[in-house]
PDB file of C-alpha atoms in Angstrom:
ATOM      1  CA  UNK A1433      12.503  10.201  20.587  1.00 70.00           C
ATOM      2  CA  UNK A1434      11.631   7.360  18.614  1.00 72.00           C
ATOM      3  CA  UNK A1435      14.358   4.586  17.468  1.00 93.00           C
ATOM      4  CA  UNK A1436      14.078   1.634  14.835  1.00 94.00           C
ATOM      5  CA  UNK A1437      15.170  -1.043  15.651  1.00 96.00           C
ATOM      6  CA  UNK A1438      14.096  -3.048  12.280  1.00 96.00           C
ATOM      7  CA  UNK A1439      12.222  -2.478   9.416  1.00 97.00           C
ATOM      8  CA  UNK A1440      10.080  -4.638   7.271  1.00 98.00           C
ATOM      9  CA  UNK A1441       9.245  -4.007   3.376  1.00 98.00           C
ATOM     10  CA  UNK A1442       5.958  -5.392   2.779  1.00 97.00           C
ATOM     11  CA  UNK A1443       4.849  -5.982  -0.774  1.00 96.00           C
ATOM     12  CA  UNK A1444       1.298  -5.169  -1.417  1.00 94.00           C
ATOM     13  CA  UNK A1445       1.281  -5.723  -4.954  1.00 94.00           C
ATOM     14  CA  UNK A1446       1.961  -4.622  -8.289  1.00 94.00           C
ATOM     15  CA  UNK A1447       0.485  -1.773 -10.765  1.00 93.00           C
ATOM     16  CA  UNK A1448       1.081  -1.904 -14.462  1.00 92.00           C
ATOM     17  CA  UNK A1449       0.899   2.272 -15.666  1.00 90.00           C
ATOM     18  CA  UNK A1450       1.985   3.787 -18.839  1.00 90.00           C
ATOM     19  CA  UNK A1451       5.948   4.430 -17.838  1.00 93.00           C
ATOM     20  CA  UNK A1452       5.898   8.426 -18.493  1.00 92.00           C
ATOM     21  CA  UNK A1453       4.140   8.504 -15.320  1.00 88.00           C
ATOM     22  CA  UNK A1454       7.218   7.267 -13.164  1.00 89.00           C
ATOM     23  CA  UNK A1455       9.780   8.267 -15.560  1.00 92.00           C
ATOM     24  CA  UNK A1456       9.859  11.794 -16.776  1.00 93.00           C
ATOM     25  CA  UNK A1457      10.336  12.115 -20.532  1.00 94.00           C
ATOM     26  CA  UNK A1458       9.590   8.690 -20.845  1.00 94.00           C
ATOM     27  CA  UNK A1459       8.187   7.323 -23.984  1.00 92.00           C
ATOM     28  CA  UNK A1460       4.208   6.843 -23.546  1.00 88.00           C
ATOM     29  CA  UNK A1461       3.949   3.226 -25.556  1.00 93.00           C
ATOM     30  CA  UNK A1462       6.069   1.774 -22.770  1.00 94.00           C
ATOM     31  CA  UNK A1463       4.189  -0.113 -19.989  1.00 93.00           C
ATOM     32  CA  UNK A1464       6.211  -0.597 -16.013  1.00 94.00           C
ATOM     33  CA  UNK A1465       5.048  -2.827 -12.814  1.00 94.00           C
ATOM     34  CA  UNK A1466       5.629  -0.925 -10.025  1.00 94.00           C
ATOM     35  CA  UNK A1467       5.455  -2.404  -6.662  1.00 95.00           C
ATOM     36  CA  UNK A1468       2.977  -1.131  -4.057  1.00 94.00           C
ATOM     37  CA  UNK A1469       5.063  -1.324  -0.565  1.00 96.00           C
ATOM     38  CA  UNK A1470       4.092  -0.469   2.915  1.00 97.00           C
ATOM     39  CA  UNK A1471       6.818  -0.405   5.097  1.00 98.00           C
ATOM     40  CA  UNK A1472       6.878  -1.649   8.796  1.00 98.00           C
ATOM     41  CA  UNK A1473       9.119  -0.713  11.575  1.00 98.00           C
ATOM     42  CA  UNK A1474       9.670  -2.126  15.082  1.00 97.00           C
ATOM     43  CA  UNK A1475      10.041   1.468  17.255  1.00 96.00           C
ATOM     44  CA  UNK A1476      10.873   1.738  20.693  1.00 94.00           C
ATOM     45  CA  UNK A1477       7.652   3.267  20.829  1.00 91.00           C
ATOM     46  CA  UNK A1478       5.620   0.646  19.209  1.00 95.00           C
ATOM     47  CA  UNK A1479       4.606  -0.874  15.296  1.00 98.00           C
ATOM     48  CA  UNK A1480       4.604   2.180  13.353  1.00 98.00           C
ATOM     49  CA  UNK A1481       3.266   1.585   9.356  1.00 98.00           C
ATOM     50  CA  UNK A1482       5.019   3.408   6.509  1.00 97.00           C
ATOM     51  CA  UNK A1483       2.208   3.749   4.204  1.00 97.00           C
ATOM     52  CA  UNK A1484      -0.818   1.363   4.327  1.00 96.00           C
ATOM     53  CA  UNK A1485      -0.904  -0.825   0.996  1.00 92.00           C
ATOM     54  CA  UNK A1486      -3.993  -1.098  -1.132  1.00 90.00           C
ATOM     55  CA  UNK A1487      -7.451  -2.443  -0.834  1.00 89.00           C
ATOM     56  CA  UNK A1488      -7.105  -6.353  -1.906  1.00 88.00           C
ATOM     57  CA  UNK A1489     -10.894  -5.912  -2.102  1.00 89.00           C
ATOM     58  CA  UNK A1490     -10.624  -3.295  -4.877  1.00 90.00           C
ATOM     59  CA  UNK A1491      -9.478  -5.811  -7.201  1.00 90.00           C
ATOM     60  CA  UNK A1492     -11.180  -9.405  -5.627  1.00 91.00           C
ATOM     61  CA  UNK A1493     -15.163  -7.700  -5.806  1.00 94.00           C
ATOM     62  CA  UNK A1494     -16.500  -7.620  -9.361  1.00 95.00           C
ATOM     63  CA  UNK A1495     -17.984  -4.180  -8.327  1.00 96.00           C
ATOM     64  CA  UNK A1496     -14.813  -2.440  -6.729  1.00 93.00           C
ATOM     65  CA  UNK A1497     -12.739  -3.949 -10.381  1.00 93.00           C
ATOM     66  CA  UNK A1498     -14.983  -2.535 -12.856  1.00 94.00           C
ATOM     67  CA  UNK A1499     -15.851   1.053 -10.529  1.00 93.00           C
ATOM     68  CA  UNK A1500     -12.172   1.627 -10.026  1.00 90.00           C
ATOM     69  CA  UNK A1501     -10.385   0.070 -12.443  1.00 91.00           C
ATOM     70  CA  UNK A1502     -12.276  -1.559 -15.577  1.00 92.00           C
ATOM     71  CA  UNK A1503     -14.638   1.480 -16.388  1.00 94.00           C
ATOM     72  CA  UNK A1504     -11.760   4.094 -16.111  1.00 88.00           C
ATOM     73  CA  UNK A1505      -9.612   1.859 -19.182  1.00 88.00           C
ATOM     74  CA  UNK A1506      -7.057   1.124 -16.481  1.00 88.00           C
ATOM     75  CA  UNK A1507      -5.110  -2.428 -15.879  1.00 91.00           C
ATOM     76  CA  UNK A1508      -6.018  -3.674 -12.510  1.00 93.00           C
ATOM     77  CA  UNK A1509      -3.350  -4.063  -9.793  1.00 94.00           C
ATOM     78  CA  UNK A1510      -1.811  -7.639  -9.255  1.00 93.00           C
ATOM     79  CA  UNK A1511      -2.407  -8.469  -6.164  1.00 92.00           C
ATOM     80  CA  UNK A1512      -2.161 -11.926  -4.757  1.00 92.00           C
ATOM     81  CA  UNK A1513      -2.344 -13.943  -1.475  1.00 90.00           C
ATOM     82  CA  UNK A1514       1.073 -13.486  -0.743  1.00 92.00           C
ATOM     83  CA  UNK A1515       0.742  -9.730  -0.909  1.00 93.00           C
ATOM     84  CA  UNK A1516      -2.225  -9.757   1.518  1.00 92.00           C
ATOM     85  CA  UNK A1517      -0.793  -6.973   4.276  1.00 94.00           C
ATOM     86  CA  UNK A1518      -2.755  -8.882   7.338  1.00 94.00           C
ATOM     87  CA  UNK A1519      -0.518 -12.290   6.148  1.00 94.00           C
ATOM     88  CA  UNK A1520       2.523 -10.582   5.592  1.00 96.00           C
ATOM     89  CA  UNK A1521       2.535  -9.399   9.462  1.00 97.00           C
ATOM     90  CA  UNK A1522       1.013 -12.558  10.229  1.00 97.00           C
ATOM     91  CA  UNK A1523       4.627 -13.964   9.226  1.00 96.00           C
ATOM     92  CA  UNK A1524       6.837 -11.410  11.548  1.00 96.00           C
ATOM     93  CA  UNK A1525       4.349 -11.870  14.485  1.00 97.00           C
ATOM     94  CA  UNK A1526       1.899  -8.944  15.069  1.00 97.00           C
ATOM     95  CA  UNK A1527      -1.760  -8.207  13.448  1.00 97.00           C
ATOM     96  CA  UNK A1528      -3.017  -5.040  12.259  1.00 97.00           C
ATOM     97  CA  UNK A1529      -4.317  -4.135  15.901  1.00 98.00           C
ATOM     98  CA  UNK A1530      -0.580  -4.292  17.182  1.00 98.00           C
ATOM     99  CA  UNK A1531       0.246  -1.127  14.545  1.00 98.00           C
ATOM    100  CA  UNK A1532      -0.163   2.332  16.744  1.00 97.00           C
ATOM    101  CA  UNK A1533       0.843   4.782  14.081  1.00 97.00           C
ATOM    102  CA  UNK A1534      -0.216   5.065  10.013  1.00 98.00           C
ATOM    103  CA  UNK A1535       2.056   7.131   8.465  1.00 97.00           C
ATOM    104  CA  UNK A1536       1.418   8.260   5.237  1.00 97.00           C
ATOM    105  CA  UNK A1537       3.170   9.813   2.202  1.00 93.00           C
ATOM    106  CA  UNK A1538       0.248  10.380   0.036  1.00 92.00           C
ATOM    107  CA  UNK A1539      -3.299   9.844  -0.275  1.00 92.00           C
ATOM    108  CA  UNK A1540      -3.555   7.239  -3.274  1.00 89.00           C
ATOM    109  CA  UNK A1541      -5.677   4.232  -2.576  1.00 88.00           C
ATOM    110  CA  UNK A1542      -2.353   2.317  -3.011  1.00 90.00           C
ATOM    111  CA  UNK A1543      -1.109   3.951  -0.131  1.00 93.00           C
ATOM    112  CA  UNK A1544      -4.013   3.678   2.623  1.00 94.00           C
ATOM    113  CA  UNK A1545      -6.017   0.592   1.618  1.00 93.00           C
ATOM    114  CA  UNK A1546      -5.757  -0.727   5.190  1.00 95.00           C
ATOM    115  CA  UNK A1547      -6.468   2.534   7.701  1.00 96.00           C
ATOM    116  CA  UNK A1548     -10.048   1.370   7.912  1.00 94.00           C
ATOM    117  CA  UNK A1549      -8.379  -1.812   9.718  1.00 95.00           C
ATOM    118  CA  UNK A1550      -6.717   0.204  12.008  1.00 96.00           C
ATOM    119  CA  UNK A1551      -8.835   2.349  13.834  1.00 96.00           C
ATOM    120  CA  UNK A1552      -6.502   2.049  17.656  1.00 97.00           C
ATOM    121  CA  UNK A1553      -4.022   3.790  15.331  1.00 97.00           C
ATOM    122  CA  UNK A1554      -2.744   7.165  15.318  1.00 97.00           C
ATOM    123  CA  UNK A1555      -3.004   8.525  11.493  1.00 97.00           C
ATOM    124  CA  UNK A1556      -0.613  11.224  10.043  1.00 97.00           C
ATOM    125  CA  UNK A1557      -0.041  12.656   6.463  1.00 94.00           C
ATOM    126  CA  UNK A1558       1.634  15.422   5.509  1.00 86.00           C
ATOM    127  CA  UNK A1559      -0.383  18.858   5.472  1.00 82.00           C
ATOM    128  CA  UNK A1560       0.000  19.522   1.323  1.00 75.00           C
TER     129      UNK A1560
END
């Protein structure tokens, strides 16, 4: 048995999408920002990550921006040095070596830009 004994919201950024795709019947000529979050918690079994942000890189390299971003007509994420995941747990104490389980809710690259920084780390997402 696992308990929390805090938990962190970590702000990884922001994406600007058309607003029909977080908002069912939404009108399409309406633009949101979403936040991209990764969630930290302090277990009694260890630094367990909600979620693992997105890829700063995807939107600092000229290549990554136009491949993923640019050439598909999509607005590139915000993402600034204050959303940097590796700072952010830099300020509460631990580095991305202390997390020992990824958990994920999806596959999006918004969601598991920093598993490649975690390889001690178990990794879990749902089977479907």
């Amino acid at each position: 048995m696992t308990a929390i004994k805090r938990l962190y919201v970590l702000l990884c950024g922001y994406e600007t999408i058309p607003k029909y795709i977080s908002v069912s019947g939404a009108d399409n000529r309406f633009m949101i920002s979403e936040p991209i979050c990764a969630y930290l918690l302090d277990t009694t079994q260890g630094w367990i990550l909600l979620d693992a942000g997105m890829d700063p890189q995807h939107v600092t390299d000229p290549q990554r921006l136009h491949t993923y971003f640019t050439s598909q007509g999509m607005i590139p994420p915000i993402v600034r040095t204050q959303h940097d995941l590796k700072n952010q747990l830099a300020e509460i104490g631990i580095t991305l070596a202390d997390i020992s389980w990824i958990i994920l809710s999806h596959l999006h690259f918004d969601h598991t830009g920093y598993i490649k920084h975690c390889p001690q780390a178990r990794v879990s997402v749902q089977k479907r």
